PDB file of C-alpha atoms in Angstrom:
ATOM      1  CA  UNK Y 281      83.693 123.575  82.275  1.00 41.00           C
ATOM      2  CA  UNK Y 282      83.872 124.711  85.844  1.00 39.00           C
ATOM      3  CA  UNK Y 283      81.978 128.082  86.545  1.00 40.00           C
ATOM      4  CA  UNK Y 284      82.782 130.539  89.224  1.00 37.00           C
ATOM      5  CA  UNK Y 285      79.823 128.785  91.245  1.00 39.00           C
ATOM      6  CA  UNK Y 286      81.164 125.321  90.952  1.00 46.00           C
ATOM      7  CA  UNK Y 287      84.170 123.909  92.824  1.00 58.00           C
ATOM      8  CA  UNK Y 288      86.525 121.104  91.588  1.00 76.00           C
ATOM      9  CA  UNK Y 289      85.842 117.609  92.795  1.00 90.00           C
ATOM     10  CA  UNK Y 290      87.340 117.316  96.059  1.00 96.00           C
ATOM     11  CA  UNK Y 291      88.923 113.844  96.918  1.00 98.00           C
ATOM     12  CA  UNK Y 292      90.270 113.077 100.347  1.00 98.00           C
ATOM     13  CA  UNK Y 293      92.282 109.798 101.192  1.00 98.00           C
ATOM     14  CA  UNK Y 294      91.267 107.930 104.232  1.00 98.00           C
ATOM     15  CA  UNK Y 295      94.011 105.387 105.695  1.00 98.00           C
ATOM     16  CA  UNK Y 296      92.706 103.103 108.392  1.00 97.00           C
ATOM     17  CA  UNK Y 297      92.685  99.291 109.265  1.00 95.00           C
ATOM     18  CA  UNK Y 298      90.180  96.787 110.845  1.00 95.00           C
ATOM     19  CA  UNK Y 299      92.202  95.507 113.496  1.00 93.00           C
ATOM     20  CA  UNK Y 300      90.146  97.332 116.280  1.00 92.00           C
ATOM     21  CA  UNK Y 301      86.579  98.056 116.145  1.00 94.00           C
ATOM     22  CA  UNK Y 302      87.114 101.783 117.233  1.00 94.00           C
ATOM     23  CA  UNK Y 303      89.198 102.091 113.897  1.00 95.00           C
ATOM     24  CA  UNK Y 304      86.085 100.680 112.002  1.00 97.00           C
ATOM     25  CA  UNK Y 305      83.529 102.957 113.533  1.00 96.00           C
ATOM     26  CA  UNK Y 306      85.603 105.984 113.014  1.00 96.00           C
ATOM     27  CA  UNK Y 307      86.280 104.957 109.449  1.00 97.00           C
ATOM     28  CA  UNK Y 308      82.487 104.550 108.691  1.00 97.00           C
ATOM     29  CA  UNK Y 309      81.950 107.982 110.416  1.00 97.00           C
ATOM     30  CA  UNK Y 310      84.448 109.532 108.362  1.00 97.00           C
ATOM     31  CA  UNK Y 311      83.231 108.180 105.127  1.00 98.00           C
ATOM     32  CA  UNK Y 312      79.815 109.239 106.001  1.00 97.00           C
ATOM     33  CA  UNK Y 313      80.883 112.923 106.769  1.00 97.00           C
ATOM     34  CA  UNK Y 314      82.730 113.261 103.757  1.00 97.00           C
ATOM     35  CA  UNK Y 315      79.853 111.803 101.571  1.00 97.00           C
ATOM     36  CA  UNK Y 316      77.547 114.169 103.221  1.00 97.00           C
ATOM     37  CA  UNK Y 317      79.838 117.108 102.362  1.00 97.00           C
ATOM     38  CA  UNK Y 318      79.975 116.206  98.738  1.00 97.00           C
ATOM     39  CA  UNK Y 319      83.509 115.014  98.947  1.00 97.00           C
ATOM     40  CA  UNK Y 320      84.834 111.665  97.405  1.00 97.00           C
ATOM     41  CA  UNK Y 321      86.377 109.392 100.100  1.00 97.00           C
ATOM     42  CA  UNK Y 322      89.316 107.424  98.497  1.00 98.00           C
ATOM     43  CA  UNK Y 323      90.900 104.204  99.827  1.00 98.00           C
ATOM     44  CA  UNK Y 324      93.954 102.366  98.983  1.00 97.00           C
ATOM     45  CA  UNK Y 325      92.955  98.885  97.105  1.00 96.00           C
ATOM     46  CA  UNK Y 326      93.906  96.881  99.994  1.00 96.00           C
ATOM     47  CA  UNK Y 327      91.972  99.107 102.552  1.00 96.00           C
ATOM     48  CA  UNK Y 328      89.029  99.196 100.197  1.00 96.00           C
ATOM     49  CA  UNK Y 329      88.886  95.314 100.044  1.00 96.00           C
ATOM     50  CA  UNK Y 330      89.431  95.153 103.947  1.00 96.00           C
ATOM     51  CA  UNK Y 331      86.439  97.463 104.610  1.00 97.00           C
ATOM     52  CA  UNK Y 332      84.151  95.793 102.119  1.00 97.00           C
ATOM     53  CA  UNK Y 333      82.293  93.832 104.782  1.00 96.00           C
ATOM     54  CA  UNK Y 334      81.693  97.400 106.907  1.00 97.00           C
ATOM     55  CA  UNK Y 335      80.702  99.923 104.336  1.00 96.00           C
ATOM     56  CA  UNK Y 336      79.475 100.374 100.830  1.00 95.00           C
ATOM     57  CA  UNK Y 337      82.853 100.406  99.002  1.00 94.00           C
ATOM     58  CA  UNK Y 338      80.967 100.967  95.734  1.00 94.00           C
ATOM     59  CA  UNK Y 339      80.691 104.699  96.738  1.00 94.00           C
ATOM     60  CA  UNK Y 340      84.424 104.931  97.541  1.00 96.00           C
ATOM     61  CA  UNK Y 341      87.151 105.696  94.957  1.00 97.00           C
ATOM     62  CA  UNK Y 342      90.330 103.718  94.648  1.00 96.00           C
ATOM     63  CA  UNK Y 343      94.003 105.116  94.953  1.00 96.00           C
ATOM     64  CA  UNK Y 344      95.685 104.830  91.598  1.00 93.00           C
ATOM     65  CA  UNK Y 345      92.571 103.365  90.038  1.00 93.00           C
ATOM     66  CA  UNK Y 346      90.650 106.453  89.127  1.00 84.00           C
ATOM     67  CA  UNK Y 347      92.128 108.900  91.453  1.00 94.00           C
ATOM     68  CA  UNK Y 348      95.957 109.549  91.251  1.00 96.00           C
ATOM     69  CA  UNK Y 349      97.835 110.944  94.117  1.00 95.00           C
ATOM     70  CA  UNK Y 350      98.117 114.587  92.852  1.00 95.00           C
ATOM     71  CA  UNK Y 351      94.427 114.855  92.732  1.00 96.00           C
ATOM     72  CA  UNK Y 352      94.186 114.413  96.441  1.00 97.00           C
ATOM     73  CA  UNK Y 353      93.482 117.063  98.733  1.00 97.00           C
ATOM     74  CA  UNK Y 354      94.479 115.729 101.990  1.00 98.00           C
ATOM     75  CA  UNK Y 355      94.838 112.260 103.620  1.00 98.00           C
ATOM     76  CA  UNK Y 356      93.029 111.456 107.110  1.00 98.00           C
ATOM     77  CA  UNK Y 357      94.673 108.579 108.822  1.00 97.00           C
ATOM     78  CA  UNK Y 358      92.799 107.003 111.554  1.00 96.00           C
ATOM     79  CA  UNK Y 359      95.059 104.925 113.782  1.00 94.00           C
ATOM     80  CA  UNK Y 360      98.429 105.113 115.722  1.00 92.00           C
ATOM     81  CA  UNK Y 361     101.873 106.150 114.379  1.00 93.00           C
ATOM     82  CA  UNK Y 362     102.232 102.700 112.520  1.00 93.00           C
ATOM     83  CA  UNK Y 363      99.047 103.765 110.256  1.00 95.00           C
ATOM     84  CA  UNK Y 364     100.736 107.315 109.821  1.00 96.00           C
ATOM     85  CA  UNK Y 365     103.895 105.851 108.737  1.00 96.00           C
ATOM     86  CA  UNK Y 366     101.918 103.547 106.095  1.00 97.00           C
ATOM     87  CA  UNK Y 367     100.152 106.712 104.846  1.00 97.00           C
ATOM     88  CA  UNK Y 368     103.568 108.387 104.387  1.00 97.00           C
ATOM     89  CA  UNK Y 369     104.820 105.256 102.360  1.00 97.00           C
ATOM     90  CA  UNK Y 370     101.809 105.520 100.225  1.00 96.00           C
ATOM     91  CA  UNK Y 371     102.052 109.125  99.457  1.00 97.00           C
ATOM     92  CA  UNK Y 372     105.777 109.419  99.074  1.00 96.00           C
ATOM     93  CA  UNK Y 373     106.639 111.752  96.500  1.00 94.00           C
ATOM     94  CA  UNK Y 374     103.253 113.477  96.582  1.00 96.00           C
ATOM     95  CA  UNK Y 375     102.167 116.827  97.712  1.00 95.00           C
ATOM     96  CA  UNK Y 376      99.172 115.510  99.867  1.00 98.00           C
ATOM     97  CA  UNK Y 377      99.298 116.416 103.537  1.00 98.00           C
ATOM     98  CA  UNK Y 378      98.524 113.861 106.307  1.00 98.00           C
ATOM     99  CA  UNK Y 379      96.412 114.893 109.141  1.00 97.00           C
ATOM    100  CA  UNK Y 380      96.488 111.868 111.743  1.00 95.00           C
ATOM    101  CA  UNK Y 381      93.491 111.170 114.244  1.00 95.00           C
ATOM    102  CA  UNK Y 382      95.124 109.040 117.141  1.00 92.00           C
ATOM    103  CA  UNK Y 383      93.340 105.681 117.884  1.00 91.00           C
ATOM    104  CA  UNK Y 384      96.572 104.044 119.263  1.00 74.00           C
ATOM    105  CA  UNK Y 385      98.595 104.569 122.306  1.00 75.00           C
ATOM    106  CA  UNK Y 386     101.081 107.488 122.141  1.00 73.00           C
ATOM    107  CA  UNK Y 387     100.334 108.668 118.701  1.00 78.00           C
ATOM    108  CA  UNK Y 388     103.026 111.180 118.631  1.00 85.00           C
ATOM    109  CA  UNK Y 389     102.652 111.946 114.952  1.00 90.00           C
ATOM    110  CA  UNK Y 390      98.906 112.204 115.064  1.00 89.00           C
ATOM    111  CA  UNK Y 391      97.359 115.673 115.284  1.00 86.00           C
ATOM    112  CA  UNK Y 392      94.173 114.974 117.020  1.00 88.00           C
ATOM    113  CA  UNK Y 393      92.601 112.378 119.301  1.00 86.00           C
ATOM    114  CA  UNK Y 394      89.665 109.921 118.468  1.00 86.00           C
ATOM    115  CA  UNK Y 395      87.125 112.023 120.564  1.00 86.00           C
ATOM    116  CA  UNK Y 396      87.983 114.966 118.175  1.00 90.00           C
ATOM    117  CA  UNK Y 397      87.160 113.257 114.976  1.00 94.00           C
ATOM    118  CA  UNK Y 398      84.071 115.142 114.054  1.00 95.00           C
ATOM    119  CA  UNK Y 399      85.599 118.612 114.510  1.00 95.00           C
ATOM    120  CA  UNK Y 400      88.722 117.216 112.876  1.00 95.00           C
ATOM    121  CA  UNK Y 401      86.675 116.395 109.578  1.00 96.00           C
ATOM    122  CA  UNK Y 402      84.894 119.680 109.844  1.00 96.00           C
ATOM    123  CA  UNK Y 403      88.188 121.593 109.745  1.00 96.00           C
ATOM    124  CA  UNK Y 404      89.641 119.541 107.026  1.00 97.00           C
ATOM    125  CA  UNK Y 405      86.437 120.172 105.050  1.00 97.00           C
ATOM    126  CA  UNK Y 406      87.016 123.772 105.640  1.00 97.00           C
ATOM    127  CA  UNK Y 407      90.720 123.538 104.828  1.00 96.00           C
ATOM    128  CA  UNK Y 408      91.307 125.083 108.367  1.00 96.00           C
ATOM    129  CA  UNK Y 409      94.825 123.935 108.929  1.00 96.00           C
ATOM    130  CA  UNK Y 410      98.565 124.615 108.072  1.00 95.00           C
ATOM    131  CA  UNK Y 411     101.024 122.353 106.530  1.00 96.00           C
ATOM    132  CA  UNK Y 412     104.400 121.472 108.308  1.00 95.00           C
ATOM    133  CA  UNK Y 413     107.169 119.933 106.215  1.00 96.00           C
ATOM    134  CA  UNK Y 414     109.211 117.045 107.950  1.00 97.00           C
ATOM    135  CA  UNK Y 415     112.562 115.990 106.719  1.00 97.00           C
ATOM    136  CA  UNK Y 416     113.170 112.381 105.598  1.00 98.00           C
ATOM    137  CA  UNK Y 417     115.983 110.186 105.356  1.00 98.00           C
ATOM    138  CA  UNK Y 418     117.357 108.653 101.884  1.00 98.00           C
ATOM    139  CA  UNK Y 419     118.850 105.320 102.948  1.00 98.00           C
ATOM    140  CA  UNK Y 420     121.216 103.045 100.970  1.00 98.00           C
ATOM    141  CA  UNK Y 421     123.066  99.749 101.683  1.00 98.00           C
ATOM    142  CA  UNK Y 422     125.728  98.184  99.858  1.00 98.00           C
ATOM    143  CA  UNK Y 423     128.295  95.347  99.863  1.00 96.00           C
ATOM    144  CA  UNK Y 424     131.726  95.556  98.074  1.00 94.00           C
ATOM    145  CA  UNK Y 425     130.531  98.556  96.254  1.00 93.00           C
ATOM    146  CA  UNK Y 426     127.293  96.614  95.007  1.00 96.00           C
ATOM    147  CA  UNK Y 427     123.959  98.091  95.942  1.00 97.00           C
ATOM    148  CA  UNK Y 428     121.722  95.950  98.433  1.00 96.00           C
ATOM    149  CA  UNK Y 429     118.880  98.388  98.999  1.00 97.00           C
ATOM    150  CA  UNK Y 430     117.834 101.978  98.215  1.00 98.00           C
ATOM    151  CA  UNK Y 431     115.125 103.087 100.478  1.00 98.00           C
ATOM    152  CA  UNK Y 432     113.906 105.969 102.891  1.00 98.00           C
ATOM    153  CA  UNK Y 433     112.658 106.602 106.277  1.00 98.00           C
ATOM    154  CA  UNK Y 434     110.592 109.358 108.056  1.00 98.00           C
ATOM    155  CA  UNK Y 435     111.313 108.480 111.703  1.00 97.00           C
ATOM    156  CA  UNK Y 436     114.626 106.486 111.497  1.00 98.00           C
ATOM    157  CA  UNK Y 437     116.886 103.810 109.899  1.00 98.00           C
ATOM    158  CA  UNK Y 438     118.039 101.342 112.138  1.00 98.00           C
ATOM    159  CA  UNK Y 439     120.863  98.632 111.852  1.00 98.00           C
ATOM    160  CA  UNK Y 440     120.181  95.861 114.160  1.00 97.00           C
ATOM    161  CA  UNK Y 441     121.643  92.408 115.343  1.00 94.00           C
ATOM    162  CA  UNK Y 442     119.943  89.402 114.081  1.00 89.00           C
ATOM    163  CA  UNK Y 443     121.350  86.896 116.920  1.00 83.00           C
ATOM    164  CA  UNK Y 444     124.797  87.934 118.293  1.00 87.00           C
ATOM    165  CA  UNK Y 445     125.981  91.656 119.022  1.00 91.00           C
ATOM    166  CA  UNK Y 446     127.287  93.508 115.890  1.00 94.00           C
ATOM    167  CA  UNK Y 447     130.817  94.983 115.597  1.00 94.00           C
ATOM    168  CA  UNK Y 448     130.235  98.193 113.818  1.00 96.00           C
ATOM    169  CA  UNK Y 449     132.251 101.274 112.630  1.00 96.00           C
ATOM    170  CA  UNK Y 450     130.296 104.615 112.548  1.00 97.00           C
ATOM    171  CA  UNK Y 451     131.326 107.318 110.336  1.00 97.00           C
ATOM    172  CA  UNK Y 452     130.233 111.011 109.487  1.00 98.00           C
ATOM    173  CA  UNK Y 453     131.030 112.504 105.838  1.00 97.00           C
ATOM    174  CA  UNK Y 454     133.200 109.561 104.908  1.00 95.00           C
ATOM    175  CA  UNK Y 455     135.583 109.659 107.911  1.00 97.00           C
ATOM    176  CA  UNK Y 456     135.250 107.094 110.747  1.00 96.00           C
ATOM    177  CA  UNK Y 457     134.326 108.199 114.140  1.00 96.00           C
ATOM    178  CA  UNK Y 458     134.342 105.017 116.312  1.00 96.00           C
ATOM    179  CA  UNK Y 459     133.942 101.323 116.340  1.00 95.00           C
ATOM    180  CA  UNK Y 460     132.456  99.200 119.119  1.00 95.00           C
ATOM    181  CA  UNK Y 461     130.068  96.174 119.671  1.00 94.00           C
ATOM    182  CA  UNK Y 462     126.333  96.961 120.129  1.00 95.00           C
ATOM    183  CA  UNK Y 463     122.880  95.649 119.677  1.00 95.00           C
ATOM    184  CA  UNK Y 464     122.434  98.188 117.002  1.00 96.00           C
ATOM    185  CA  UNK Y 465     122.594 101.816 115.685  1.00 98.00           C
ATOM    186  CA  UNK Y 466     119.625 104.045 115.126  1.00 98.00           C
ATOM    187  CA  UNK Y 467     119.867 107.134 112.522  1.00 98.00           C
ATOM    188  CA  UNK Y 468     116.881 109.324 113.217  1.00 98.00           C
ATOM    189  CA  UNK Y 469     115.139 112.476 111.991  1.00 98.00           C
ATOM    190  CA  UNK Y 470     113.921 115.078 114.616  1.00 97.00           C
ATOM    191  CA  UNK Y 471     110.448 113.521 113.890  1.00 96.00           C
ATOM    192  CA  UNK Y 472     111.941 110.008 115.008  1.00 96.00           C
ATOM    193  CA  UNK Y 473     113.794 111.470 117.864  1.00 97.00           C
ATOM    194  CA  UNK Y 474     110.658 110.502 120.084  1.00 95.00           C
ATOM    195  CA  UNK Y 475     110.331 107.233 118.469  1.00 94.00           C
ATOM    196  CA  UNK Y 476     113.130 104.318 118.558  1.00 95.00           C
ATOM    197  CA  UNK Y 477     115.937 106.861 118.978  1.00 96.00           C
ATOM    198  CA  UNK Y 478     114.279 108.016 122.280  1.00 95.00           C
ATOM    199  CA  UNK Y 479     113.911 104.404 123.536  1.00 94.00           C
ATOM    200  CA  UNK Y 480     117.582 103.964 122.769  1.00 95.00           C
ATOM    201  CA  UNK Y 481     118.526 107.019 124.992  1.00 95.00           C
ATOM    202  CA  UNK Y 482     118.760 109.841 122.159  1.00 96.00           C
ATOM    203  CA  UNK Y 483     117.689 113.344 122.915  1.00 96.00           C
ATOM    204  CA  UNK Y 484     114.480 114.764 121.901  1.00 96.00           C
ATOM    205  CA  UNK Y 485     114.794 117.194 119.007  1.00 97.00           C
ATOM    206  CA  UNK Y 486     112.291 119.998 117.907  1.00 96.00           C
ATOM    207  CA  UNK Y 487     110.807 119.029 114.569  1.00 93.00           C
ATOM    208  CA  UNK Y 488     111.920 122.741 113.241  1.00 92.00           C
ATOM    209  CA  UNK Y 489     115.504 121.640 113.946  1.00 96.00           C
ATOM    210  CA  UNK Y 490     117.543 120.489 110.754  1.00 96.00           C
ATOM    211  CA  UNK Y 491     119.536 117.723 112.145  1.00 98.00           C
ATOM    212  CA  UNK Y 492     120.016 114.047 112.028  1.00 98.00           C
ATOM    213  CA  UNK Y 493     120.798 111.822 114.949  1.00 98.00           C
ATOM    214  CA  UNK Y 494     123.139 108.717 115.338  1.00 98.00           C
ATOM    215  CA  UNK Y 495     122.158 106.680 118.535  1.00 98.00           C
ATOM    216  CA  UNK Y 496     123.844 103.459 119.665  1.00 97.00           C
ATOM    217  CA  UNK Y 497     121.760 100.578 121.127  1.00 97.00           C
ATOM    218  CA  UNK Y 498     123.341  98.955 124.106  1.00 95.00           C
ATOM    219  CA  UNK Y 499     126.876  99.750 123.016  1.00 94.00           C
ATOM    220  CA  UNK Y 500     129.990  98.197 124.796  1.00 92.00           C
ATOM    221  CA  UNK Y 501     132.041 101.239 124.518  1.00 89.00           C
ATOM    222  CA  UNK Y 502     133.392 104.205 126.757  1.00 85.00           C
ATOM    223  CA  UNK Y 503     132.159 106.334 123.750  1.00 86.00           C
ATOM    224  CA  UNK Y 504     128.515 105.552 123.464  1.00 88.00           C
ATOM    225  CA  UNK Y 505     126.820 109.022 123.461  1.00 93.00           C
ATOM    226  CA  UNK Y 506     124.349 110.054 120.699  1.00 96.00           C
ATOM    227  CA  UNK Y 507     125.730 112.402 117.908  1.00 97.00           C
ATOM    228  CA  UNK Y 508     123.610 115.089 116.208  1.00 98.00           C
ATOM    229  CA  UNK Y 509     124.874 116.389 112.848  1.00 98.00           C
ATOM    230  CA  UNK Y 510     123.482 118.857 110.277  1.00 97.00           C
ATOM    231  CA  UNK Y 511     121.330 117.561 107.360  1.00 97.00           C
ATOM    232  CA  UNK Y 512     124.342 118.168 104.979  1.00 97.00           C
ATOM    233  CA  UNK Y 513     126.307 115.327 106.245  1.00 98.00           C
ATOM    234  CA  UNK Y 514     126.387 111.621 105.438  1.00 98.00           C
ATOM    235  CA  UNK Y 515     126.066 109.232 108.252  1.00 98.00           C
ATOM    236  CA  UNK Y 516     127.226 105.575 107.827  1.00 98.00           C
ATOM    237  CA  UNK Y 517     127.195 102.258 109.773  1.00 98.00           C
ATOM    238  CA  UNK Y 518     129.402  99.658 108.578  1.00 97.00           C
ATOM    239  CA  UNK Y 519     129.130  95.965 109.907  1.00 96.00           C
ATOM    240  CA  UNK Y 520     132.653  94.799 110.363  1.00 95.00           C
ATOM    241  CA  UNK Y 521     133.706  91.801 108.258  1.00 92.00           C
ATOM    242  CA  UNK Y 522     134.600  89.587 111.400  1.00 87.00           C
ATOM    243  CA  UNK Y 523     131.082  89.721 112.566  1.00 84.00           C
ATOM    244  CA  UNK Y 524     130.092  86.241 113.261  1.00 78.00           C
ATOM    245  CA  UNK Y 525     126.222  86.818 112.179  1.00 80.00           C
ATOM    246  CA  UNK Y 526     124.479  88.993 109.826  1.00 90.00           C
ATOM    247  CA  UNK Y 527     122.478  92.261 110.706  1.00 95.00           C
ATOM    248  CA  UNK Y 528     119.311  93.716 109.477  1.00 97.00           C
ATOM    249  CA  UNK Y 529     118.328  97.191 108.331  1.00 98.00           C
ATOM    250  CA  UNK Y 530     114.765  98.397 109.403  1.00 98.00           C
ATOM    251  CA  UNK Y 531     113.261 101.713 108.022  1.00 98.00           C
ATOM    252  CA  UNK Y 532     110.519 102.888 110.033  1.00 97.00           C
ATOM    253  CA  UNK Y 533     109.984  99.464 111.247  1.00 95.00           C
ATOM    254  CA  UNK Y 534     108.394  98.745 107.863  1.00 95.00           C
ATOM    255  CA  UNK Y 535     111.050  98.059 105.429  1.00 96.00           C
ATOM    256  CA  UNK Y 536     113.607  95.421 106.009  1.00 97.00           C
ATOM    257  CA  UNK Y 537     116.840  94.564 104.368  1.00 97.00           C
ATOM    258  CA  UNK Y 538     119.123  91.755 105.322  1.00 96.00           C
ATOM    259  CA  UNK Y 539     122.769  92.915 105.907  1.00 96.00           C
ATOM    260  CA  UNK Y 540     125.626  90.350 105.489  1.00 94.00           C
ATOM    261  CA  UNK Y 541     129.029  91.025 107.517  1.00 94.00           C
ATOM    262  CA  UNK Y 542     130.923  93.920 105.517  1.00 95.00           C
ATOM    263  CA  UNK Y 543     127.748  95.774 104.490  1.00 97.00           C
ATOM    264  CA  UNK Y 544     127.561  99.517 104.720  1.00 97.00           C
ATOM    265  CA  UNK Y 545     124.510 101.656 105.278  1.00 98.00           C
ATOM    266  CA  UNK Y 546     124.706 105.400 104.422  1.00 98.00           C
ATOM    267  CA  UNK Y 547     122.063 107.896 105.518  1.00 98.00           C
ATOM    268  CA  UNK Y 548     121.433 111.384 104.180  1.00 98.00           C
ATOM    269  CA  UNK Y 549     118.934 113.843 103.984  1.00 98.00           C
ATOM    270  CA  UNK Y 550     116.362 113.034 101.154  1.00 98.00           C
ATOM    271  CA  UNK Y 551     115.076 115.760  98.924  1.00 97.00           C
ATOM    272  CA  UNK Y 552     111.497 114.684  99.535  1.00 97.00           C
ATOM    273  CA  UNK Y 553     109.670 115.477 102.705  1.00 97.00           C
ATOM    274  CA  UNK Y 554     106.548 114.391 104.534  1.00 97.00           C
ATOM    275  CA  UNK Y 555     103.942 116.917 104.685  1.00 97.00           C
ATOM    276  CA  UNK Y 556     101.853 116.775 108.076  1.00 96.00           C
ATOM    277  CA  UNK Y 557      98.766 118.993 108.375  1.00 96.00           C
ATOM    278  CA  UNK Y 558      98.258 120.747 111.449  1.00 93.00           C
ATOM    279  CA  UNK Y 559      95.007 122.017 113.313  1.00 93.00           C
ATOM    280  CA  UNK Y 560      96.607 122.866 116.266  1.00 86.00           C
ATOM    281  CA  UNK Y 561      98.594 126.093 117.149  1.00 87.00           C
ATOM    282  CA  UNK Y 562     100.206 124.677 120.198  1.00 87.00           C
ATOM    283  CA  UNK Y 563     103.959 124.401 120.633  1.00 91.00           C
ATOM    284  CA  UNK Y 564     105.921 121.239 120.606  1.00 91.00           C
ATOM    285  CA  UNK Y 565     106.596 121.452 124.131  1.00 92.00           C
ATOM    286  CA  UNK Y 566     102.998 121.241 124.972  1.00 90.00           C
ATOM    287  CA  UNK Y 567     102.627 118.148 122.689  1.00 88.00           C
ATOM    288  CA  UNK Y 568     105.625 116.627 124.381  1.00 90.00           C
ATOM    289  CA  UNK Y 569     104.099 117.134 127.893  1.00 91.00           C
ATOM    290  CA  UNK Y 570     100.880 115.753 126.869  1.00 86.00           C
ATOM    291  CA  UNK Y 571     101.994 112.573 124.918  1.00 86.00           C
ATOM    292  CA  UNK Y 572     104.416 111.607 127.643  1.00 87.00           C
ATOM    293  CA  UNK Y 573     102.365 112.535 130.557  1.00 86.00           C
ATOM    294  CA  UNK Y 574     105.372 114.826 131.931  1.00 88.00           C
ATOM    295  CA  UNK Y 575     104.863 116.103 135.450  1.00 87.00           C
ATOM    296  CA  UNK Y 576     105.066 119.724 135.065  1.00 80.00           C
ATOM    297  CA  UNK Y 577     102.361 120.854 137.120  1.00 74.00           C
ATOM    298  CA  UNK Y 578     104.629 121.741 140.147  1.00 65.00           C
ATOM    299  CA  UNK Y 579     106.481 124.470 138.259  1.00 57.00           C
ATOM    300  CA  UNK Y 580     104.062 125.670 135.429  1.00 53.00           C
ATOM    301  CA  UNK Y 581     101.530 126.655 138.012  1.00 56.00           C
ATOM    302  CA  UNK Y 582     104.200 128.595 140.245  1.00 53.00           C
ATOM    303  CA  UNK Y 583     102.439 131.909 140.384  1.00 49.00           C
ATOM    304  CA  UNK Y 584     104.379 133.225 137.426  1.00 49.00           C
ATOM    305  CA  UNK Y 585     101.836 132.888 134.735  1.00 48.00           C
ATOM    306  CA  UNK Y 586     102.249 129.165 134.779  1.00 52.00           C
ATOM    307  CA  UNK Y 587     105.402 129.394 132.432  1.00 55.00           C
ATOM    308  CA  UNK Y 588     109.124 128.749 133.080  1.00 53.00           C
TER     309      UNK Y 588
END
């Protein structure tokens, strides 16, 4: 029985990888810091096996084998955006927030950089963070009314060519909007607007905006501009039956589905969100400038307080 002087057992998930020495060192440091604080580190079974040569995993709990998702306080993710997307996949449907420590390149989803690891862990242990809800996409694919896939995405769902260009018809709310040949189509969230959609020429959308984006990839069409809709819309991409080759559906670059000619992909807002733990109060514009190294010094320091 817990008394007023006792605190319920704390369990914090660590998601990392062993592909880089920096990630191994950061994981060892994080595990040690949690254990010193009396908090139980939790690993997914695959990560636990991967880190067995590097630390004493007998002192690490295993997710879904003794510790359930609803028992987790927070997840500390050590890596780049790909590792954060993997954590979001592991925690799908749970209330566990994710705090990312960037060990990759851009690391747009990450909250802190690797040199902030000690202070990040300290603030997580003090529960000194806020939680931001990010909308996700519910994605379905079908052929002749038969389901091919039911999946989801945090960043984007992309319909891409396999070998030859795709002939597609795009639609909004069940009505066709246009058809053209292209290398593919990206349907993205505001979170994903700085990822694949950005590379394809789409706009950057602030995370608080409730919207979905549809961005063509190398379209052979006069009307090839990105579309932005509300989250109550249903967006569709149909691979026209006359296509010579098939296409492929990728969700967050992690979940793949083959799409034969005639297949239809429909995307809508998911009722499930991803919860990101935020330690910084800096506005999104500052994150944008920092991550993309944007040249702003010429006008921010113009004698008007450093702001536009």
